Tab-separated table of C-alpha atoms in Angstrom:
chain	number	residue	atom	x	y	z
D	819	GLU	CA	-17.828	107.939	103.599
D	820	SER	CA	-15.250	105.353	102.557
D	821	ALA	CA	-16.685	102.817	105.000
D	822	GLY	CA	-19.937	102.746	103.040
D	823	VAL	CA	-21.759	105.433	104.992
D	824	PRO	CA	-23.468	107.668	102.414
D	825	PHE	CA	-22.001	110.963	103.640
D	826	ILE	CA	-20.318	113.468	101.336
D	827	SER	CA	-16.832	114.037	102.744
D	828	SER	CA	-16.193	116.763	100.164
D	829	VAL	CA	-18.575	119.032	102.059
D	830	VAL	CA	-16.438	118.708	105.186
D	831	LEU	CA	-13.222	119.188	103.211
D	832	LEU	CA	-14.552	122.394	101.651
D	833	THR	CA	-14.212	124.006	105.084
D	834	ALA	CA	-10.489	123.231	105.032
D	835	GLY	CA	-9.636	126.432	103.136
D	836	GLY	CA	-11.151	128.579	105.863
D	837	MET	CA	-9.291	126.645	108.558
D	838	ILE	CA	-5.980	126.987	106.723
D	839	LEU	CA	-6.392	130.682	105.886
D	840	SER	CA	-7.435	131.519	109.457
D	841	GLY	CA	-4.440	129.652	110.890
D	842	ARG	CA	-6.497	127.077	112.806
D	843	ALA	CA	-5.001	124.160	110.850
D	844	SER	CA	-2.120	123.508	108.500
D	845	PHE	CA	-2.474	122.261	104.950
D	846	SER	CA	-0.325	119.193	105.632
D	847	ALA	CA	-2.287	118.265	108.777
D	848	LEU	CA	-5.610	118.436	106.929
D	849	LEU	CA	-4.234	116.499	103.965
D	850	LEU	CA	-2.868	113.814	106.284
D	851	ALA	CA	-6.087	113.598	108.344
D	852	SER	CA	-8.292	113.382	105.254
D	853	THR	CA	-6.118	110.753	103.593
D	854	ALA	CA	-5.945	108.724	106.810
D	855	GLY	CA	-9.739	108.903	107.180
D	856	ILE	CA	-10.296	107.743	103.601
D	857	THR	CA	-7.797	104.904	104.046
D	858	LEU	CA	-9.233	103.780	107.385
D	859	GLY	CA	-12.814	103.890	106.117
D	860	SER	CA	-11.836	101.974	103.001
D	861	ALA	CA	-10.017	99.368	105.099
D	862	ILE	CA	-13.227	98.829	107.098
D	863	GLY	CA	-15.174	98.439	103.848
D	864	TYR	CA	-12.516	96.023	102.567
D	865	LEU	CA	-12.805	93.955	105.760
D	866	VAL	CA	-16.599	93.824	105.479
D	867	GLY	CA	-16.280	92.744	101.842
D	868	TYR	CA	-13.568	90.215	102.692
D	869	LEU	CA	-15.545	88.612	105.496
D	870	GLY	CA	-18.884	88.897	103.723
D	871	GLY	CA	-17.722	87.841	100.261
D	872	SER	CA	-18.458	84.174	100.706
D	873	VAL	CA	-21.704	84.920	102.557
D	874	GLY	CA	-22.690	87.326	99.757
D	875	ARG	CA	-22.044	84.700	97.091
D	876	VAL	CA	-24.165	82.170	98.959
D	877	VAL	CA	-26.976	84.680	99.573
D	878	GLY	CA	-26.672	85.977	95.992
D	879	GLY	CA	-26.997	82.439	94.654
D	880	TYR	CA	-30.011	81.856	96.885
D	881	LEU	CA	-31.614	85.105	95.684
D	882	ASN	CA	-30.991	84.184	92.055
D	883	ARG	CA	-32.760	80.846	92.474
D	884	ASN	CA	-35.702	82.195	94.464
D	885	SER	CA	-36.323	85.828	93.486
D	886	GLY	CA	-37.602	85.715	89.957
D	887	ALA	CA	-36.598	88.216	87.251
D	888	ALA	CA	-35.123	90.973	89.434
D	889	ALA	CA	-32.269	88.865	90.811
D	890	PRO	CA	-30.526	88.122	87.464
D	891	ALA	CA	-30.370	91.851	86.729
D	892	ARG	CA	-28.917	92.432	90.188
D	893	SER	CA	-26.334	89.668	89.761
D	894	ARG	CA	-25.415	91.031	86.293
D	895	ALA	CA	-24.623	94.414	87.876
D	896	PHE	CA	-22.435	92.724	90.481
D	897	ALA	CA	-20.782	90.655	87.763
D	898	GLN	CA	-19.967	93.830	85.818
D	899	VAL	CA	-18.351	95.429	88.876
D	900	PHE	CA	-16.284	92.320	89.541
D	901	ALA	CA	-15.291	92.021	85.855
D	902	TYR	CA	-14.161	95.666	85.823
D	903	MET	CA	-12.111	95.200	88.977
D	904	GLU	CA	-10.589	91.963	87.696
D	905	LYS	CA	-9.653	93.672	84.423
D	906	TYR	CA	-8.044	96.779	85.967
D	907	GLY	CA	-6.992	95.381	89.353
D	908	VAL	CA	-5.575	97.834	91.865
D	909	TYR	CA	-5.795	100.682	89.358
D	910	SER	CA	-9.579	100.467	89.694
D	911	ILE	CA	-9.046	101.228	93.401
D	912	LEU	CA	-6.887	104.254	92.600
D	913	ILE	CA	-9.385	105.647	90.077
D	914	GLY	CA	-12.344	104.698	92.286
D	915	GLN	CA	-11.013	106.850	95.124
D	916	LEU	CA	-11.286	109.959	92.947
D	917	TRP	CA	-15.104	109.886	92.613
D	918	GLY	CA	-17.731	110.163	95.345
D	919	VAL	CA	-19.970	107.164	94.743
D	920	THR	CA	-17.177	104.782	93.808
D	921	ARG	CA	-15.018	105.949	96.742
D	922	THR	CA	-17.867	105.025	99.066
D	923	PHE	CA	-18.406	101.498	97.773
D	924	ILE	CA	-15.288	100.285	95.922
D	925	SER	CA	-13.781	98.695	99.013
D	926	PHE	CA	-16.509	96.077	99.397
D	927	PRO	CA	-15.902	94.269	96.089
D	928	ALA	CA	-12.139	94.599	96.565
D	929	GLY	CA	-12.432	92.714	99.855
D	930	ALA	CA	-14.872	90.190	98.431
D	931	MET	CA	-12.416	89.492	95.608
D	932	LYS	CA	-9.658	88.942	98.184
D	933	MET	CA	-7.458	91.608	96.592
D	934	SER	CA	-4.019	91.923	98.191
D	935	LEU	CA	-4.543	94.015	101.346
D	936	LEU	CA	-1.146	95.712	101.070
D	937	ARG	CA	-1.743	96.758	97.444
D	938	PHE	CA	-5.297	97.792	98.298
D	939	ILE	CA	-4.086	100.037	101.151
D	940	LEU	CA	-1.301	101.503	98.986
D	941	PHE	CA	-3.572	102.440	96.074
D	942	THR	CA	-6.380	103.575	98.375
D	943	THR	CA	-3.971	105.883	100.193
D	944	LEU	CA	-2.592	107.245	96.934
D	945	GLY	CA	-6.069	107.836	95.447
D	946	GLY	CA	-7.334	109.299	98.739
D	947	ALA	CA	-4.367	111.682	98.896
D	948	VAL	CA	-4.982	112.902	95.334
D	949	PHE	CA	-8.692	113.405	96.096
D	950	SER	CA	-7.918	115.243	99.348
D	951	LEU	CA	-5.314	117.429	97.668
D	952	TRP	CA	-7.832	118.330	94.944
D	953	VAL	CA	-10.676	119.235	97.308
D	954	ILE	CA	-8.507	121.108	99.833
D	955	GLY	CA	-6.876	123.048	96.992
D	956	TRP	CA	-10.255	124.105	95.592
D	957	SER	CA	-11.386	124.976	99.094
D	958	LEU	CA	-8.434	127.335	99.430
D	959	ILE	CA	-9.227	128.961	96.085
D	960	PHE	CA	-12.937	129.403	96.869
D	961	THR	CA	-12.296	130.643	100.401
D	962	GLY	CA	-9.673	133.113	99.190
D	963	ALA	CA	-11.971	134.393	96.443
D	964	ALA	CA	-14.879	134.748	98.881
D	965	GLY	CA	-12.638	136.657	101.308
D	966	LEU	CA	-11.521	138.999	98.539
D	967	LEU	CA	-15.130	139.572	97.478
D	968	LEU	CA	-16.147	140.372	101.060
D	969	LYS	CA	-13.308	142.904	101.374
D	970	LEU	CA	-14.379	144.536	98.111
D	971	LEU	CA	-17.993	144.722	99.295
D	972	LYS	CA	-16.873	146.316	102.576
D	973	ILE	CA	-14.934	148.958	100.646
D	974	LEU	CA	-17.891	149.649	98.366
D	975	HIS	CA	-20.179	149.842	101.375
D	976	LEU	CA	-18.050	152.651	102.834
D	977	PHE	CA	-18.707	154.934	99.847
D	978	THR	CA	-21.140	157.748	100.537
D	979	PRO	CA	-24.422	157.640	98.629
D	980	TRP	CA	-23.365	160.686	96.579
D	981	ILE	CA	-20.486	158.879	94.939
D	982	TRP	CA	-22.663	156.101	93.459
D	983	PRO	CA	-24.213	158.239	90.694
D	984	ALA	CA	-20.715	159.414	89.712
D	985	LEU	CA	-19.441	155.800	89.566
D	986	ILE	CA	-22.433	154.685	87.496
D	987	LEU	CA	-21.980	157.624	85.119
D	988	ALA	CA	-18.254	156.826	84.773
D	989	VAL	CA	-19.049	153.208	83.871
D	990	ILE	CA	-21.652	154.292	81.304
D	991	ILE	CA	-19.216	156.798	79.710
D	992	ALA	CA	-16.433	154.189	79.619
D	993	ALA	CA	-18.751	151.631	77.991
D	994	TYR	CA	-19.920	154.227	75.425
D	995	LEU	CA	-16.360	155.246	74.536
D	996	TYR	CA	-15.284	151.620	74.242
D	997	TYR	CA	-18.252	150.803	71.993
D	998	ARG	CA	-17.609	153.868	69.834
D	999	TYR	CA	-13.866	153.103	69.530
D	1000	ARG	CA	-14.551	149.487	68.636
D	1001	LYS	CA	-17.130	150.502	66.007
D	1002	LYS	CA	-14.588	152.798	64.304
D	1003	THR	CA	-11.885	150.104	64.149
D	1004	THR	CA	-14.121	147.434	62.611
């Protein structure tokens, strides 16, 4: 995803909780692999932007002269991205790594702007690690909750059909008593 391929890496990371809870992978290994993948993909995007920056400016200038009204709007959007990145510098890389669309494409303008590669890698790695930690953590929570729900459903499934009317009646009586108690106190 970080190399500009429109693929949602969060979907893959959401399986991390199941891998960790089943013992097939460790949390630290998945965090390291995800962060390394984000950093490597972003470095490829940076390289493409770095090498294509001058070509893009030439082609962009050519398009602006020859494409009519659509090209100025396109170049204004690019100008806004570059102005934002110039204003916030490497912090725009850190924040950009936390969101899907920006994580996919933020490396290209960083390379085209000839941002310091070392600082770019550092802030990309830091932002990628925070993103990975966030998604893997939520994956663990969701997977654990789903596992607990499945265990509860298995237990409920083991009840004989004769116990269900008694459970339903108990819930109705409890709700009635609660409602009646609450009505008296208010």
